[in-house]
mmCIF file with all atom_site columns, C-alpha atoms in Angstrom:
data_model
loop_
_atom_site.group_PDB
_atom_site.id
_atom_site.type_symbol
_atom_site.label_atom_id
_atom_site.label_alt_id
_atom_site.label_comp_id
_atom_site.label_asym_id
_atom_site.label_entity_id
_atom_site.label_seq_id
_atom_site.pdbx_PDB_ins_code
_atom_site.Cartn_x
_atom_site.Cartn_y
_atom_site.Cartn_z
_atom_site.occupancy
_atom_site.B_iso_or_equiv
_atom_site.pdbx_formal_charge
_atom_site.auth_seq_id
_atom_site.auth_comp_id
_atom_site.auth_asym_id
_atom_site.auth_atom_id
_atom_site.pdbx_PDB_model_num
ATOM 1   C CA . MET A 1 1   ? -4.276  -3.187  56.830 1.00 93.00 ? 1   MET A CA 1
ATOM 2   C CA . PRO A 1 2   ? -4.980  -6.488  57.932 1.00 97.00 ? 2   PRO A CA 1
ATOM 3   C CA . TYR A 1 3   ? -1.971  -9.170  57.721 1.00 98.00 ? 3   TYR A CA 1
ATOM 4   C CA . VAL A 1 4   ? -3.216  -12.074 55.566 1.00 98.00 ? 4   VAL A CA 1
ATOM 5   C CA . ASP A 1 5   ? -2.229  -15.536 55.561 1.00 98.00 ? 5   ASP A CA 1
ATOM 6   C CA . GLY A 1 6   ? -3.353  -17.745 52.968 1.00 98.00 ? 6   GLY A CA 1
ATOM 7   C CA . PHE A 1 7   ? -3.817  -21.432 51.964 1.00 98.00 ? 7   PHE A CA 1
ATOM 8   C CA . VAL A 1 8   ? -4.608  -23.137 49.024 1.00 98.00 ? 8   VAL A CA 1
ATOM 9   C CA . LEU A 1 9   ? -4.894  -27.325 49.311 1.00 98.00 ? 9   LEU A CA 1
ATOM 10  C CA . ALA A 1 10  ? -6.761  -30.705 48.058 1.00 98.00 ? 10  ALA A CA 1
ATOM 11  C CA . VAL A 1 11  ? -8.939  -32.673 50.120 1.00 98.00 ? 11  VAL A CA 1
ATOM 12  C CA . PRO A 1 12  ? -10.457 -35.871 49.281 1.00 98.00 ? 12  PRO A CA 1
ATOM 13  C CA . LYS A 1 13  ? -14.816 -34.959 48.129 1.00 97.00 ? 13  LYS A CA 1
ATOM 14  C CA . ALA A 1 14  ? -15.243 -37.776 50.129 1.00 98.00 ? 14  ALA A CA 1
ATOM 15  C CA . ASN A 1 15  ? -13.672 -35.951 53.366 1.00 97.00 ? 15  ASN A CA 1
ATOM 16  C CA . LEU A 1 16  ? -16.304 -32.944 53.020 1.00 97.00 ? 16  LEU A CA 1
ATOM 17  C CA . ASP A 1 17  ? -17.611 -33.630 56.306 1.00 97.00 ? 17  ASP A CA 1
ATOM 18  C CA . ALA A 1 18  ? -14.288 -34.286 58.118 1.00 95.00 ? 18  ALA A CA 1
ATOM 19  C CA . TYR A 1 19  ? -12.329 -31.268 56.664 1.00 96.00 ? 19  TYR A CA 1
ATOM 20  C CA . LYS A 1 20  ? -15.129 -29.180 57.639 1.00 96.00 ? 20  LYS A CA 1
ATOM 21  C CA . ALA A 1 21  ? -14.929 -30.492 61.440 1.00 94.00 ? 21  ALA A CA 1
ATOM 22  C CA . VAL A 1 22  ? -10.841 -29.919 61.633 1.00 94.00 ? 22  VAL A CA 1
ATOM 23  C CA . ALA A 1 23  ? -11.773 -26.192 60.201 1.00 96.00 ? 23  ALA A CA 1
ATOM 24  C CA . THR A 1 24  ? -14.768 -25.534 62.361 1.00 96.00 ? 24  THR A CA 1
ATOM 25  C CA . THR A 1 25  ? -12.339 -26.466 65.424 1.00 94.00 ? 25  THR A CA 1
ATOM 26  C CA . ALA A 1 26  ? -9.143  -24.917 63.923 1.00 96.00 ? 26  ALA A CA 1
ATOM 27  C CA . GLY A 1 27  ? -11.396 -21.839 63.097 1.00 97.00 ? 27  GLY A CA 1
ATOM 28  C CA . GLN A 1 28  ? -12.532 -21.386 66.803 1.00 97.00 ? 28  GLN A CA 1
ATOM 29  C CA . VAL A 1 29  ? -8.892  -21.809 67.861 1.00 97.00 ? 29  VAL A CA 1
ATOM 30  C CA . TRP A 1 30  ? -7.523  -18.837 65.980 1.00 98.00 ? 30  TRP A CA 1
ATOM 31  C CA . MET A 1 31  ? -10.390 -16.677 66.472 1.00 98.00 ? 31  MET A CA 1
ATOM 32  C CA . GLU A 1 32  ? -9.869  -17.312 70.329 1.00 98.00 ? 32  GLU A CA 1
ATOM 33  C CA . HIS A 1 33  ? -6.567  -16.062 69.836 1.00 98.00 ? 33  HIS A CA 1
ATOM 34  C CA . GLY A 1 34  ? -7.091  -13.147 68.024 1.00 98.00 ? 34  GLY A CA 1
ATOM 35  C CA . ALA A 1 35  ? -7.873  -13.414 64.527 1.00 98.00 ? 35  ALA A CA 1
ATOM 36  C CA . LEU A 1 36  ? -9.687  -11.320 62.756 1.00 98.00 ? 36  LEU A CA 1
ATOM 37  C CA . SER A 1 37  ? -11.383 -13.697 60.871 1.00 98.00 ? 37  SER A CA 1
ATOM 38  C CA . PHE A 1 38  ? -11.208 -17.304 59.229 1.00 98.00 ? 38  PHE A CA 1
ATOM 39  C CA . VAL A 1 39  ? -12.633 -18.472 56.294 1.00 98.00 ? 39  VAL A CA 1
ATOM 40  C CA . GLU A 1 40  ? -12.790 -22.257 53.949 1.00 98.00 ? 40  GLU A CA 1
ATOM 41  C CA . CYS A 1 41  ? -13.541 -22.174 50.950 1.00 98.00 ? 41  CYS A CA 1
ATOM 42  C CA . TRP A 1 42  ? -14.272 -25.265 49.079 1.00 97.00 ? 42  TRP A CA 1
ATOM 43  C CA . GLY A 1 43  ? -13.813 -25.823 45.098 1.00 97.00 ? 43  GLY A CA 1
ATOM 44  C CA . ASP A 1 44  ? -16.767 -25.383 42.982 1.00 96.00 ? 44  ASP A CA 1
ATOM 45  C CA . ASP A 1 45  ? -15.494 -24.002 39.892 1.00 97.00 ? 45  ASP A CA 1
ATOM 46  C CA . VAL A 1 46  ? -11.771 -24.810 39.752 1.00 97.00 ? 46  VAL A CA 1
ATOM 47  C CA . PRO A 1 47  ? -10.805 -25.342 36.172 1.00 96.00 ? 47  PRO A CA 1
ATOM 48  C CA . ASP A 1 48  ? -7.198  -27.111 35.286 1.00 94.00 ? 48  ASP A CA 1
ATOM 49  C CA . GLY A 1 49  ? -5.275  -24.756 33.543 1.00 94.00 ? 49  GLY A CA 1
ATOM 50  C CA . GLU A 1 50  ? -2.663  -25.240 30.935 1.00 95.00 ? 50  GLU A CA 1
ATOM 51  C CA . VAL A 1 51  ? 0.526   -24.044 32.127 1.00 97.00 ? 51  VAL A CA 1
ATOM 52  C CA . THR A 1 52  ? -1.102  -23.306 35.862 1.00 96.00 ? 52  THR A CA 1
ATOM 53  C CA . SER A 1 53  ? -3.614  -23.553 38.177 1.00 98.00 ? 53  SER A CA 1
ATOM 54  C CA . PHE A 1 54  ? -5.433  -23.986 41.426 1.00 98.00 ? 54  PHE A CA 1
ATOM 55  C CA . PRO A 1 55  ? -5.228  -27.943 40.906 1.00 98.00 ? 55  PRO A CA 1
ATOM 56  C CA . MET A 1 56  ? -1.997  -28.304 38.805 1.00 97.00 ? 56  MET A CA 1
ATOM 57  C CA . ALA A 1 57  ? -0.145  -26.046 42.229 1.00 97.00 ? 57  ALA A CA 1
ATOM 58  C CA . VAL A 1 58  ? -1.452  -28.916 44.895 1.00 97.00 ? 58  VAL A CA 1
ATOM 59  C CA . LYS A 1 59  ? -1.464  -31.955 42.338 1.00 97.00 ? 59  LYS A CA 1
ATOM 60  C CA . ALA A 1 60  ? -4.969  -32.562 42.680 1.00 97.00 ? 60  ALA A CA 1
ATOM 61  C CA . LYS A 1 61  ? -6.323  -35.859 41.736 1.00 97.00 ? 61  LYS A CA 1
ATOM 62  C CA . ASP A 1 62  ? -9.485  -36.627 40.128 1.00 96.00 ? 62  ASP A CA 1
ATOM 63  C CA . ASP A 1 63  ? -11.634 -37.452 43.222 1.00 97.00 ? 63  ASP A CA 1
ATOM 64  C CA . GLU A 1 64  ? -10.031 -34.606 45.326 1.00 98.00 ? 64  GLU A CA 1
ATOM 65  C CA . THR A 1 65  ? -10.767 -30.589 45.182 1.00 97.00 ? 65  THR A CA 1
ATOM 66  C CA . VAL A 1 66  ? -9.387  -27.574 45.361 1.00 98.00 ? 66  VAL A CA 1
ATOM 67  C CA . VAL A 1 67  ? -9.705  -25.716 49.078 1.00 98.00 ? 67  VAL A CA 1
ATOM 68  C CA . PHE A 1 68  ? -8.452  -21.821 49.450 1.00 98.00 ? 68  PHE A CA 1
ATOM 69  C CA . SER A 1 69  ? -8.830  -20.777 52.873 1.00 98.00 ? 69  SER A CA 1
ATOM 70  C CA . TRP A 1 70  ? -7.076  -17.629 54.850 1.00 98.00 ? 70  TRP A CA 1
ATOM 71  C CA . ILE A 1 71  ? -6.981  -15.914 58.103 1.00 98.00 ? 71  ILE A CA 1
ATOM 72  C CA . THR A 1 72  ? -6.422  -12.110 58.916 1.00 98.00 ? 72  THR A CA 1
ATOM 73  C CA . TYR A 1 73  ? -4.866  -10.673 61.530 1.00 98.00 ? 73  TYR A CA 1
ATOM 74  C CA . PRO A 1 74  ? -4.137  -6.897  62.892 1.00 98.00 ? 74  PRO A CA 1
ATOM 75  C CA . SER A 1 75  ? -0.763  -6.828  61.833 1.00 98.00 ? 75  SER A CA 1
ATOM 76  C CA . ARG A 1 76  ? 2.002   -9.900  61.089 1.00 98.00 ? 76  ARG A CA 1
ATOM 77  C CA . ALA A 1 77  ? 3.189   -9.191  64.887 1.00 98.00 ? 77  ALA A CA 1
ATOM 78  C CA . ALA A 1 78  ? -0.309  -10.397 65.660 1.00 98.00 ? 78  ALA A CA 1
ATOM 79  C CA . ARG A 1 79  ? -0.121  -12.780 63.439 1.00 98.00 ? 79  ARG A CA 1
ATOM 80  C CA . ASP A 1 80  ? 3.113   -14.280 64.637 1.00 98.00 ? 80  ASP A CA 1
ATOM 81  C CA . GLU A 1 81  ? 1.980   -14.056 68.424 1.00 98.00 ? 81  GLU A CA 1
ATOM 82  C CA . ILE A 1 82  ? -1.333  -15.894 67.647 1.00 98.00 ? 82  ILE A CA 1
ATOM 83  C CA . ASN A 1 83  ? 0.138   -18.547 65.510 1.00 97.00 ? 83  ASN A CA 1
ATOM 84  C CA . LYS A 1 84  ? 2.672   -19.400 68.468 1.00 97.00 ? 84  LYS A CA 1
ATOM 85  C CA . LYS A 1 85  ? -0.464  -19.608 70.890 1.00 97.00 ? 85  LYS A CA 1
ATOM 86  C CA . VAL A 1 86  ? -2.496  -21.323 68.403 1.00 96.00 ? 86  VAL A CA 1
ATOM 87  C CA . MET A 1 87  ? 0.205   -23.950 67.450 1.00 94.00 ? 87  MET A CA 1
ATOM 88  C CA . GLU A 1 88  ? 0.488   -25.073 71.260 1.00 94.00 ? 88  GLU A CA 1
ATOM 89  C CA . ASP A 1 89  ? -3.043  -24.960 71.936 1.00 95.00 ? 89  ASP A CA 1
ATOM 90  C CA . PRO A 1 90  ? -4.237  -28.634 72.478 1.00 93.00 ? 90  PRO A CA 1
ATOM 91  C CA . ARG A 1 91  ? -7.247  -28.908 70.768 1.00 91.00 ? 91  ARG A CA 1
ATOM 92  C CA . LEU A 1 92  ? -5.404  -27.663 67.577 1.00 85.00 ? 92  LEU A CA 1
ATOM 93  C CA . LYS A 1 93  ? -2.723  -30.443 68.385 1.00 80.00 ? 93  LYS A CA 1
ATOM 94  C CA . ALA A 1 94  ? -5.548  -33.470 69.120 1.00 78.00 ? 94  ALA A CA 1
ATOM 95  C CA . SER A 1 95  ? -7.091  -32.234 65.355 1.00 76.00 ? 95  SER A CA 1
ATOM 96  C CA . MET A 1 96  ? -3.817  -32.501 63.259 1.00 76.00 ? 96  MET A CA 1
ATOM 97  C CA . GLU A 1 97  ? -3.081  -36.419 64.266 1.00 77.00 ? 97  GLU A CA 1
ATOM 98  C CA . ASN A 1 98  ? -6.119  -37.157 61.864 1.00 82.00 ? 98  ASN A CA 1
ATOM 99  C CA . MET A 1 99  ? -6.041  -34.375 59.171 1.00 90.00 ? 99  MET A CA 1
ATOM 100 C CA . PRO A 1 100 ? -8.359  -35.882 56.041 1.00 94.00 ? 100 PRO A CA 1
ATOM 101 C CA . PHE A 1 101 ? -5.773  -34.474 53.376 1.00 95.00 ? 101 PHE A CA 1
ATOM 102 C CA . ASP A 1 102 ? -2.178  -34.743 52.158 1.00 94.00 ? 102 ASP A CA 1
ATOM 103 C CA . GLY A 1 103 ? -0.451  -31.697 53.968 1.00 92.00 ? 103 GLY A CA 1
ATOM 104 C CA . LYS A 1 104 ? 2.803   -32.158 52.207 1.00 95.00 ? 104 LYS A CA 1
ATOM 105 C CA . ARG A 1 105 ? 0.490   -30.593 49.092 1.00 96.00 ? 105 ARG A CA 1
ATOM 106 C CA . MET A 1 106 ? -0.507  -27.686 50.870 1.00 96.00 ? 106 MET A CA 1
ATOM 107 C CA . ILE A 1 107 ? 0.594   -24.037 49.639 1.00 97.00 ? 107 ILE A CA 1
ATOM 108 C CA . TYR A 1 108 ? 0.407   -21.195 52.137 1.00 97.00 ? 108 TYR A CA 1
ATOM 109 C CA . GLY A 1 109 ? 2.184   -18.186 53.252 1.00 98.00 ? 109 GLY A CA 1
ATOM 110 C CA . GLY A 1 110 ? 1.770   -14.765 54.554 1.00 98.00 ? 110 GLY A CA 1
ATOM 111 C CA . PHE A 1 111 ? 0.624   -11.725 52.846 1.00 98.00 ? 111 PHE A CA 1
ATOM 112 C CA . GLU A 1 112 ? 0.788   -7.795  53.376 1.00 98.00 ? 112 GLU A CA 1
ATOM 113 C CA . THR A 1 113 ? -2.318  -6.198  52.715 1.00 97.00 ? 113 THR A CA 1
ATOM 114 C CA . VAL A 1 114 ? -1.858  -3.602  49.503 1.00 97.00 ? 114 VAL A CA 1
ATOM 115 C CA . VAL A 1 115 ? -5.355  -2.485  48.255 1.00 97.00 ? 115 VAL A CA 1
ATOM 116 C CA . GLU A 1 116 ? -8.627  -2.931  50.417 1.00 93.00 ? 116 GLU A CA 1
ATOM 117 C CA . MET A 1 117 ? -12.213 -1.574  49.613 1.00 95.00 ? 117 MET A CA 1
#
């Protein structure tokens, strides 16, 4: 089963086009280096919670929306190899210079798939 990197972040609503441009470049880089899939989702129905929620987790402001994204790989070992190549790719380094969101509030992690249908 695939290995998954997951991400949750807050992006200013005014930065949708800039975010899509950065994400498109990133997706091309990841896919060229061997990722199985690259998905970016712009929050549409992401309610505030009372105890916890996506907006609370990333400290989303009123003018921001939550982005939920993931990248899949054949395995954890493949993910580690692919991410090393991605981080060295000059296209990604260039796009990271002007990120359209606050990276300090991004949540991410690697996940082993346990159920897939």
